[in-house]
CSV table of N, CA and C in Angstrom, one decimal:
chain,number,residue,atom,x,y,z
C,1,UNK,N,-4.0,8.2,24.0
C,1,UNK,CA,-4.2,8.1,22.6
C,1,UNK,C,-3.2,9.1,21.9
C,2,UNK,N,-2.4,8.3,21.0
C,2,UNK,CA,-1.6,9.4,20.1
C,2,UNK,C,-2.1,10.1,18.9
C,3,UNK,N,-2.4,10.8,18.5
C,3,UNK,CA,-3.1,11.1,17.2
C,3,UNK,C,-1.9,11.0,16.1
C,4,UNK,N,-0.8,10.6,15.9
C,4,UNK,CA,0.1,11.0,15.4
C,4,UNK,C,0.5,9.4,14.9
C,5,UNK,N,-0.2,8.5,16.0
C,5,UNK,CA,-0.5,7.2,15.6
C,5,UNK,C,-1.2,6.8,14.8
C,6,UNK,N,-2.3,7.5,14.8
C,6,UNK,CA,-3.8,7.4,14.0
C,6,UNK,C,-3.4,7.8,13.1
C,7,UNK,N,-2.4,8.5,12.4
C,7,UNK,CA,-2.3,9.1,11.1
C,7,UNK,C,-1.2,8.4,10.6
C,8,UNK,N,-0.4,7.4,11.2
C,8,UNK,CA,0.3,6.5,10.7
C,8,UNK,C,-0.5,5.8,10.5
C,9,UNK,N,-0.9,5.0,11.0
C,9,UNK,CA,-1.9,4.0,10.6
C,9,UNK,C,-2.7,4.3,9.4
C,10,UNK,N,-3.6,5.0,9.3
C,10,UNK,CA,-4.0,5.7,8.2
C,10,UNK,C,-3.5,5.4,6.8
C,11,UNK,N,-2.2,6.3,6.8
C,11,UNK,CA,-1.6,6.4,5.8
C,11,UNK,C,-0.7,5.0,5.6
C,12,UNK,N,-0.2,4.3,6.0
C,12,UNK,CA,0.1,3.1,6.1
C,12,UNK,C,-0.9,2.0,5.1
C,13,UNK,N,-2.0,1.7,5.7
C,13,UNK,CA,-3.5,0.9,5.2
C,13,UNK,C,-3.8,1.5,4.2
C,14,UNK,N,-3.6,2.9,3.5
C,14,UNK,CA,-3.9,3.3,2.0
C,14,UNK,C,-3.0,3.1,1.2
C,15,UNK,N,-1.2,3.0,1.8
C,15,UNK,CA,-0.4,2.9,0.7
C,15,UNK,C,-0.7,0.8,0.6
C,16,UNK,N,-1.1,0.3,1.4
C,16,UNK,CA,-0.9,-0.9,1.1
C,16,UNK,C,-2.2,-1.3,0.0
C,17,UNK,N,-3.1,-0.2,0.6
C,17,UNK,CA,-4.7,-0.8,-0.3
C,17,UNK,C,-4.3,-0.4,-1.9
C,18,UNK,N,-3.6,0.8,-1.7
C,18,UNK,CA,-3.4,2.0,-3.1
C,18,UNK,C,-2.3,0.7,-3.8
C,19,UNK,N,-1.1,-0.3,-3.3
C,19,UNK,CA,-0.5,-0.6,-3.8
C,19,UNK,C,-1.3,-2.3,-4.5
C,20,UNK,N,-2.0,-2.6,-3.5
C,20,UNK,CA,-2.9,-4.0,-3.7
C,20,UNK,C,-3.9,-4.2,-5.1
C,21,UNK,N,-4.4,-2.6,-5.3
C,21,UNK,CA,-5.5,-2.6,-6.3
C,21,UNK,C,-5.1,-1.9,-7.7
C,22,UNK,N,-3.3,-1.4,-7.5
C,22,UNK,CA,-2.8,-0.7,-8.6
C,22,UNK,C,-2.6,-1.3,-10.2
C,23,UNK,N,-2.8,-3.2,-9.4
C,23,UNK,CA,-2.7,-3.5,-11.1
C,23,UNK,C,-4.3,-3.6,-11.6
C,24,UNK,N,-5.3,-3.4,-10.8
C,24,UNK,CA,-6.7,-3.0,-11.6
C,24,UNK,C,-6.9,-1.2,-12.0
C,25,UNK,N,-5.8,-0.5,-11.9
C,25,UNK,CA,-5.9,0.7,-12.2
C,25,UNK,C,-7.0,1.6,-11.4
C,26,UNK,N,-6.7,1.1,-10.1
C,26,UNK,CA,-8.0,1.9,-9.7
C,26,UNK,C,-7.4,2.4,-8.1
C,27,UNK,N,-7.8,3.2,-7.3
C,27,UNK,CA,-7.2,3.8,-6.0
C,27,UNK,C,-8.2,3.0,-5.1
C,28,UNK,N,-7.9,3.3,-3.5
C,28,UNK,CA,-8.9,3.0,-2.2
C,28,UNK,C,-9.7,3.9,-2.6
C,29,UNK,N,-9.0,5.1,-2.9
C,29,UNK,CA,-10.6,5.9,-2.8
C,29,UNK,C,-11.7,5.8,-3.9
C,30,UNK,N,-11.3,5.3,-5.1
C,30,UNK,CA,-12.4,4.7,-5.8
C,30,UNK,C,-12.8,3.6,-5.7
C,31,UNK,N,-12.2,2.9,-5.0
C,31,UNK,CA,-12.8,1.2,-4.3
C,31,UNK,C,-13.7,1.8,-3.5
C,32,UNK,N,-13.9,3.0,-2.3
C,32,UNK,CA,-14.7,2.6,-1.7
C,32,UNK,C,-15.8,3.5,-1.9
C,33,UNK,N,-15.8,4.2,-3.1
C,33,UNK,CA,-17.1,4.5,-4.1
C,33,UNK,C,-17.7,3.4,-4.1
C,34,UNK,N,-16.9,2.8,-5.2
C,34,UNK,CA,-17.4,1.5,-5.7
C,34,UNK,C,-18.4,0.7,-4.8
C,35,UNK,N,-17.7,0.6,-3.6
C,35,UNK,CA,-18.3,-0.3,-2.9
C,35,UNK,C,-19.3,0.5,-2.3
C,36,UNK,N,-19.5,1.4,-2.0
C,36,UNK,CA,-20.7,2.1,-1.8
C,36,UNK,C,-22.2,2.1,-2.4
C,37,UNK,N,-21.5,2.1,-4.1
C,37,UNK,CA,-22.9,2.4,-5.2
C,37,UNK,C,-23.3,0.7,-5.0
C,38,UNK,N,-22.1,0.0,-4.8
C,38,UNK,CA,-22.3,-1.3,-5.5
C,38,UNK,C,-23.1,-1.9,-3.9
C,39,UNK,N,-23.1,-1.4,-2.9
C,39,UNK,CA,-24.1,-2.0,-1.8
C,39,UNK,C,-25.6,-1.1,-2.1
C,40,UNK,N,-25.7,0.3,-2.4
C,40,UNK,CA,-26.6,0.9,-2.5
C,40,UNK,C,-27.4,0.7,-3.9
C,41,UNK,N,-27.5,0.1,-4.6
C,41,UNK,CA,-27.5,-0.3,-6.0
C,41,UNK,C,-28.8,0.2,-6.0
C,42,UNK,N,-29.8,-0.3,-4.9
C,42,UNK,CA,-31.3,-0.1,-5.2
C,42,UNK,C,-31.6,1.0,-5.0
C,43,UNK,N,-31.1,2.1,-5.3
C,43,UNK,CA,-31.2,3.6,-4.3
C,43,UNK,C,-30.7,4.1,-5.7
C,44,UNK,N,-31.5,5.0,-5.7
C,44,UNK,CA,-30.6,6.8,-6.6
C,44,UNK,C,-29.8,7.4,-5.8
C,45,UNK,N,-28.1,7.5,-6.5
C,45,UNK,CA,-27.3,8.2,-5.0
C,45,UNK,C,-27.1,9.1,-5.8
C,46,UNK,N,-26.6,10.1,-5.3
C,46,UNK,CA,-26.2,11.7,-5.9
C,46,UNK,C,-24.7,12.0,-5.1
C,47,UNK,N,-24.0,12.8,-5.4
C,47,UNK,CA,-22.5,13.1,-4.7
C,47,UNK,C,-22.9,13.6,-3.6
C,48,UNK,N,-23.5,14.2,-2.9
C,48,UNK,CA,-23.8,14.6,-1.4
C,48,UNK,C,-24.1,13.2,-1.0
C,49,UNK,N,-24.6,12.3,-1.4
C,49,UNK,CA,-24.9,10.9,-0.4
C,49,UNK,C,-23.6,10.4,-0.4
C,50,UNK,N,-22.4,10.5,-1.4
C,50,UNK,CA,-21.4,10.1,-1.3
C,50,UNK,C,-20.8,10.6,0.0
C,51,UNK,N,-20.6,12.1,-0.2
C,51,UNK,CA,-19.7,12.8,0.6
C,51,UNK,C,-20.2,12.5,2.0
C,52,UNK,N,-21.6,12.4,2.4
C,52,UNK,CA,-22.1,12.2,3.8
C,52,UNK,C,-21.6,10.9,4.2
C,53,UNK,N,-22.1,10.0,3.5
C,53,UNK,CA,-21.6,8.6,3.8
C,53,UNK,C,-20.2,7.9,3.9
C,54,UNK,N,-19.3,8.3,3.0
C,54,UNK,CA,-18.1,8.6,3.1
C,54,UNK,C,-17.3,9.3,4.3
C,55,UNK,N,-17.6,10.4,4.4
C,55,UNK,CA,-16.7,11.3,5.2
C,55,UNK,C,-16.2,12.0,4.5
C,56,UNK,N,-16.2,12.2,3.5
C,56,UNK,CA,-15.7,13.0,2.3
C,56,UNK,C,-15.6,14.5,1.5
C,57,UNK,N,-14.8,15.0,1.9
C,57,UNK,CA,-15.4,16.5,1.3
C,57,UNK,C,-15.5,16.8,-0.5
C,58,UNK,N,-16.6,17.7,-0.7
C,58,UNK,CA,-16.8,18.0,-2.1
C,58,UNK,C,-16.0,17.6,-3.3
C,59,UNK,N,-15.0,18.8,-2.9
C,59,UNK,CA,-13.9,18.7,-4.2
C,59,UNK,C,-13.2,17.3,-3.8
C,60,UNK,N,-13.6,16.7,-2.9
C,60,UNK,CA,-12.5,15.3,-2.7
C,60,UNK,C,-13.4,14.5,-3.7
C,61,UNK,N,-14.1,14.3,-3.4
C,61,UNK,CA,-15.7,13.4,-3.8
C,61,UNK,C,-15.5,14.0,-5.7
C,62,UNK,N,-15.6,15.3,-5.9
C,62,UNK,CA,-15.6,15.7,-7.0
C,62,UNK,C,-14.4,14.9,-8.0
C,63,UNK,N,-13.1,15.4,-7.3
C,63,UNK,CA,-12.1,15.0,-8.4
C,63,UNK,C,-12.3,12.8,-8.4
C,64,UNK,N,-12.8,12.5,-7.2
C,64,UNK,CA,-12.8,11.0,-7.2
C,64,UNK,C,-13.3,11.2,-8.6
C,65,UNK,N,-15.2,11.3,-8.8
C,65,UNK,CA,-15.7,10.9,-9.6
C,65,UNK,C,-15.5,11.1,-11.0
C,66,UNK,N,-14.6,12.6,-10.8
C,66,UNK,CA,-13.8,12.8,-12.4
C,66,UNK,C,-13.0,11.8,-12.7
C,67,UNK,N,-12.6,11.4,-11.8
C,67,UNK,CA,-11.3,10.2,-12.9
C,67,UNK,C,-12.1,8.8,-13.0
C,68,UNK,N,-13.4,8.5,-11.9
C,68,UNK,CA,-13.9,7.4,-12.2
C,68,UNK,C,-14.9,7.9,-13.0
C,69,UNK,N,-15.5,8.7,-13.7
C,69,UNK,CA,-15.8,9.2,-15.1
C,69,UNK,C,-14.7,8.4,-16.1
C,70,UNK,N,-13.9,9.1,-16.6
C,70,UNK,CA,-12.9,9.2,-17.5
C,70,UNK,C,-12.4,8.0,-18.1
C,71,UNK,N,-12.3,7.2,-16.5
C,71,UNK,CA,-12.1,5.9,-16.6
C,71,UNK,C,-13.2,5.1,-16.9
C,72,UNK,N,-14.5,5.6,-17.0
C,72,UNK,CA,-15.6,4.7,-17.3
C,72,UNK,C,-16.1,4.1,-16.5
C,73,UNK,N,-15.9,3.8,-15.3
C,73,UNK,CA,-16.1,3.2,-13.8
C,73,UNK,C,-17.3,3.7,-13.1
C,74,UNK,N,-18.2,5.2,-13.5
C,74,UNK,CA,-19.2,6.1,-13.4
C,74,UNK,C,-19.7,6.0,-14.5
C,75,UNK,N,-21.7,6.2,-14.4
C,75,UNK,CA,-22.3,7.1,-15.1
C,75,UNK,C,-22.8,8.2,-14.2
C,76,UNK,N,-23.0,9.5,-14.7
C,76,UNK,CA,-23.8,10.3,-14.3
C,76,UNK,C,-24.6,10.7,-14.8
C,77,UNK,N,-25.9,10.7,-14.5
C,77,UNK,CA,-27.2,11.1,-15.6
C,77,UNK,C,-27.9,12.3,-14.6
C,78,UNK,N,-28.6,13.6,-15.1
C,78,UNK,CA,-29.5,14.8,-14.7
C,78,UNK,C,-30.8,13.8,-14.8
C,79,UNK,N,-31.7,13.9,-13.8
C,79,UNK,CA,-32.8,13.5,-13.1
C,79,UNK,C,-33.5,14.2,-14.1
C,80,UNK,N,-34.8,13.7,-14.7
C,80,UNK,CA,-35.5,14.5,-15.4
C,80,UNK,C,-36.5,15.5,-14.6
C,81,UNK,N,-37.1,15.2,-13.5
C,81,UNK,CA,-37.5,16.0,-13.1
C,81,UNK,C,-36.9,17.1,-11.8
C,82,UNK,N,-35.7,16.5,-11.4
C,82,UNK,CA,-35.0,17.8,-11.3
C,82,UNK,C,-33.5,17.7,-11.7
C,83,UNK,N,-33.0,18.9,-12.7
C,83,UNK,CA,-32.0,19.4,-13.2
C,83,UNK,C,-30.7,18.9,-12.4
C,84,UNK,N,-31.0,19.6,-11.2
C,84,UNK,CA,-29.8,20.2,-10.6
C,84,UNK,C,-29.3,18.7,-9.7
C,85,UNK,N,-30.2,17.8,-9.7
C,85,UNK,CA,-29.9,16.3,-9.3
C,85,UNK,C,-29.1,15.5,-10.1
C,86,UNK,N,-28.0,15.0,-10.1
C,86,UNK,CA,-27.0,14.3,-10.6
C,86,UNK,C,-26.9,12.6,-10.1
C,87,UNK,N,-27.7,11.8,-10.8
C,87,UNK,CA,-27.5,10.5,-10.1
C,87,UNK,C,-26.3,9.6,-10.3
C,88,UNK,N,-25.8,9.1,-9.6
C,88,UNK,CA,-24.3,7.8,-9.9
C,88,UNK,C,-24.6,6.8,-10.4
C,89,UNK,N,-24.2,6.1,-11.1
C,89,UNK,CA,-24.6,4.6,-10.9
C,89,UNK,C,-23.1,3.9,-11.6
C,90,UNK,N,-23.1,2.8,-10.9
C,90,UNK,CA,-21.5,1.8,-11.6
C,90,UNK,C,-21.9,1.2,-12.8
C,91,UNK,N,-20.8,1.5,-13.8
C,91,UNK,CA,-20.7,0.8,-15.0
C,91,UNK,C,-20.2,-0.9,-14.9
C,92,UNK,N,-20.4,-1.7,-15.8
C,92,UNK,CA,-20.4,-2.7,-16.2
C,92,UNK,C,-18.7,-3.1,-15.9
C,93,UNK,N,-17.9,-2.4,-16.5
C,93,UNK,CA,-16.7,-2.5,-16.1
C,93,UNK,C,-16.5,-1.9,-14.5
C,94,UNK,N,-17.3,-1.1,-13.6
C,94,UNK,CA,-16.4,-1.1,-12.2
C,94,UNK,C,-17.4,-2.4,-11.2
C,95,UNK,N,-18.8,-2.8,-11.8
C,95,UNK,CA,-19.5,-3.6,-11.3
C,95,UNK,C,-18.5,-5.1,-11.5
C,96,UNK,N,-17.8,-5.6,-12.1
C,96,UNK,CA,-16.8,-6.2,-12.5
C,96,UNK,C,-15.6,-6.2,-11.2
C,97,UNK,N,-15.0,-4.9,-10.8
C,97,UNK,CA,-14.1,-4.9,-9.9
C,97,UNK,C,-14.9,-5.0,-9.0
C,98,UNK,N,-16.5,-4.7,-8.7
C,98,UNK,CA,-16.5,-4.8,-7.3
C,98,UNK,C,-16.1,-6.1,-6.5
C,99,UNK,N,-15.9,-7.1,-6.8
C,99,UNK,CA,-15.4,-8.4,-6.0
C,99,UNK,C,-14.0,-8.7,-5.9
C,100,UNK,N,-13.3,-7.9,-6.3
C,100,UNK,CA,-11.9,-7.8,-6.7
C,100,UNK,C,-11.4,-7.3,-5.6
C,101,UNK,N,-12.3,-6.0,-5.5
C,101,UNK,CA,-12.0,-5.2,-4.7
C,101,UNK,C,-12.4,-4.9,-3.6
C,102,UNK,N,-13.1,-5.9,-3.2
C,102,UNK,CA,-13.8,-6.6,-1.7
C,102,UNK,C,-12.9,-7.4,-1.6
C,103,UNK,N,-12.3,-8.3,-2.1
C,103,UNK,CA,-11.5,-9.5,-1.6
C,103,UNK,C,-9.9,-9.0,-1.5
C,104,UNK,N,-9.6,-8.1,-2.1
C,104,UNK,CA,-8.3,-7.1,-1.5
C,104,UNK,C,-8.2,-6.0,0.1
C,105,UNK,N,-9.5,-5.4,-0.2
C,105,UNK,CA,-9.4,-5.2,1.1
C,105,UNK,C,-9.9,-6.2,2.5
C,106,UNK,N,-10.5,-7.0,2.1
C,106,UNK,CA,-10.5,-7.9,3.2
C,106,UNK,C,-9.2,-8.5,3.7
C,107,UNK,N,-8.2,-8.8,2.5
C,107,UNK,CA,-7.4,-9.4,2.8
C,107,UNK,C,-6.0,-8.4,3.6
C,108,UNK,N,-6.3,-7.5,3.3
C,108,UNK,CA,-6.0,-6.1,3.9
C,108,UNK,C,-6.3,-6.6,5.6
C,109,UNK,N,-7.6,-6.2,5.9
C,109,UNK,CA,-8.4,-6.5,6.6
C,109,UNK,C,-7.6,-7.3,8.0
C,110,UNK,N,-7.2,-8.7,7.4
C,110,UNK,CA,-6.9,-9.8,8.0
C,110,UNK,C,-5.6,-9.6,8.4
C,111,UNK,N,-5.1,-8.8,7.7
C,111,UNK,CA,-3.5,-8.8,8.1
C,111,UNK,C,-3.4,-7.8,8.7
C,112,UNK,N,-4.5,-6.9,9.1
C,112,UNK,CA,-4.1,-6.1,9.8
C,112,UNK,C,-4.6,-6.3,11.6
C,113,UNK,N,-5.4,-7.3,11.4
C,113,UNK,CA,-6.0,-7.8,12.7
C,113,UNK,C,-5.5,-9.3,12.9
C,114,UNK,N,-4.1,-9.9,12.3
C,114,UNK,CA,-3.6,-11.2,12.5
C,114,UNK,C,-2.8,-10.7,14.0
C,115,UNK,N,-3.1,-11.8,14.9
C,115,UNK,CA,-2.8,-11.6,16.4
C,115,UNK,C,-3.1,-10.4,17.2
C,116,UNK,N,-4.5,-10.4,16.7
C,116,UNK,CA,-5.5,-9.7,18.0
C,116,UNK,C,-6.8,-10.2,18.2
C,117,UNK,N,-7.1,-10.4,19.1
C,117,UNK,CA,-8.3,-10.8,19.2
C,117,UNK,C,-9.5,-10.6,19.4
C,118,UNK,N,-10.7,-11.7,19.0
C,118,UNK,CA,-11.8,-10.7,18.3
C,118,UNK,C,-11.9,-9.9,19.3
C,119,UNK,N,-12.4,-9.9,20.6
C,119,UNK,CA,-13.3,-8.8,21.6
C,119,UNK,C,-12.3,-7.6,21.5
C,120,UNK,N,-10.9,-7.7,21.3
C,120,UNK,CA,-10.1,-6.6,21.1
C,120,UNK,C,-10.7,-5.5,19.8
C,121,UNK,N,-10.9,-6.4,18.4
C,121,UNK,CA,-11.6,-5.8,17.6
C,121,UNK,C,-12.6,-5.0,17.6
C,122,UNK,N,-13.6,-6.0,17.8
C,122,UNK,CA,-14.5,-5.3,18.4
C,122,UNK,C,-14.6,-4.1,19.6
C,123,UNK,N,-13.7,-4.2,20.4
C,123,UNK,CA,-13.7,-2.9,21.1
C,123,UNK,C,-13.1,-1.7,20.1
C,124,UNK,N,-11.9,-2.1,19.2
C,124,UNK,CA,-11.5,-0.8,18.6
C,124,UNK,C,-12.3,-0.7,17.5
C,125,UNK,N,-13.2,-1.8,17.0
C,125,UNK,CA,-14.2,-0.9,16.1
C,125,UNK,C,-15.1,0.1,16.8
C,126,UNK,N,-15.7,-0.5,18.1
C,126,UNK,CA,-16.4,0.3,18.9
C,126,UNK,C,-16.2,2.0,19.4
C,127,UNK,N,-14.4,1.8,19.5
C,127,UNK,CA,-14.0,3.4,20.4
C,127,UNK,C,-13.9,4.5,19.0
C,128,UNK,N,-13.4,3.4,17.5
C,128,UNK,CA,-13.4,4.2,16.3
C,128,UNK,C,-15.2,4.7,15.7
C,129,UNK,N,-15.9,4.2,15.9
C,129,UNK,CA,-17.2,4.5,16.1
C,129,UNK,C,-17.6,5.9,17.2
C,130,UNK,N,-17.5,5.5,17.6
C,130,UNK,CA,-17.7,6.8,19.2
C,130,UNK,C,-16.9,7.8,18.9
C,131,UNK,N,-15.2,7.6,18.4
C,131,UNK,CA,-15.1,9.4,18.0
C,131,UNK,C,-15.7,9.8,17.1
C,132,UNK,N,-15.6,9.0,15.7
C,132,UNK,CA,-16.3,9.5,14.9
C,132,UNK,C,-17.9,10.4,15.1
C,133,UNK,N,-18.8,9.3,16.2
C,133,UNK,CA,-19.7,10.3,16.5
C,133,UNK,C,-19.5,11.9,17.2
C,134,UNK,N,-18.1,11.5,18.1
C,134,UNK,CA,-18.1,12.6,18.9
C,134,UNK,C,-17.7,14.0,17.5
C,135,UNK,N,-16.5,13.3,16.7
C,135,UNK,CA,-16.5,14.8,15.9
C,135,UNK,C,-17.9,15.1,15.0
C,136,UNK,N,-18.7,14.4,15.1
C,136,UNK,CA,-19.9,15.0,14.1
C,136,UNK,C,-20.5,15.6,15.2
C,137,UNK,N,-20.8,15.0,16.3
C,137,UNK,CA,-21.2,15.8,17.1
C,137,UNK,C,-21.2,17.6,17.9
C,138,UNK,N,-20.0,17.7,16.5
C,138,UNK,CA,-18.6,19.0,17.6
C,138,UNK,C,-18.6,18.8,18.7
């Protein structure tokens, strides 16, 4: 395993996702807010359920939701019964991209798994799974 691989790849799959979704004015990393609130819909989420669910650190998660504020693509409303609780929810305009922006990265998706085969997929979703656990695990 190269790690130096993994971070091509990486960075590779964001500039194509970053370049795919540029003419809806929006990043991967606000797509995959998006698609987060927009599967969790029935749920009150707060920015820690982002960051956990995500992988995402604070100030990463923070500046996302500033610009998807700004842009209108977020509400955030204080919980009445508690203050310090901040709920998300997608506005009318990002509920709008969410299919836009599912069918970009799918198509993503496909070209990046054209001439491999499924049980191959499936094993590298599998071994990408298992580190992931191992680093949460320390």
């Amino acid at each position: 395993m190269n790690l130096i691989d993994i971070k091509i790849l990486n960075t590779a799959i964001e500039r194509l996702l970053n370049q795919a979704l540029a003419e809806y004015d929006i990043t991967y990393a606000q797509a995959t807010v998006i698609g987060y609130l927009k599967s969790n819909s029935h749920k009150i989420i707060c920015q820690k359920d982002i960051e956990i669910n995500l992988g995402l650190s604070t100030p990463t998660v923070n500046s996302i939701l500033k610009r998807m504020l700004e842009k209108g693509m977020v509400e955030i409303t204080v919980q009445t019964d508690d203050k310090r609780f901040k709920a998300i929810r997608l506005t009318e305009k990002s509920e709008g991209l969410s299919a836009v922006t599912k069918e970009k990265i799918s198509d993503i998706q496909q070209k990046l798994s054209k001439n491999i085969s499924e049980d191959d997929i499936e094993l590298f979703n599998s071994v990408i799974k298992q580190m992931i656990n191992n680093i949460n695990q320390g």
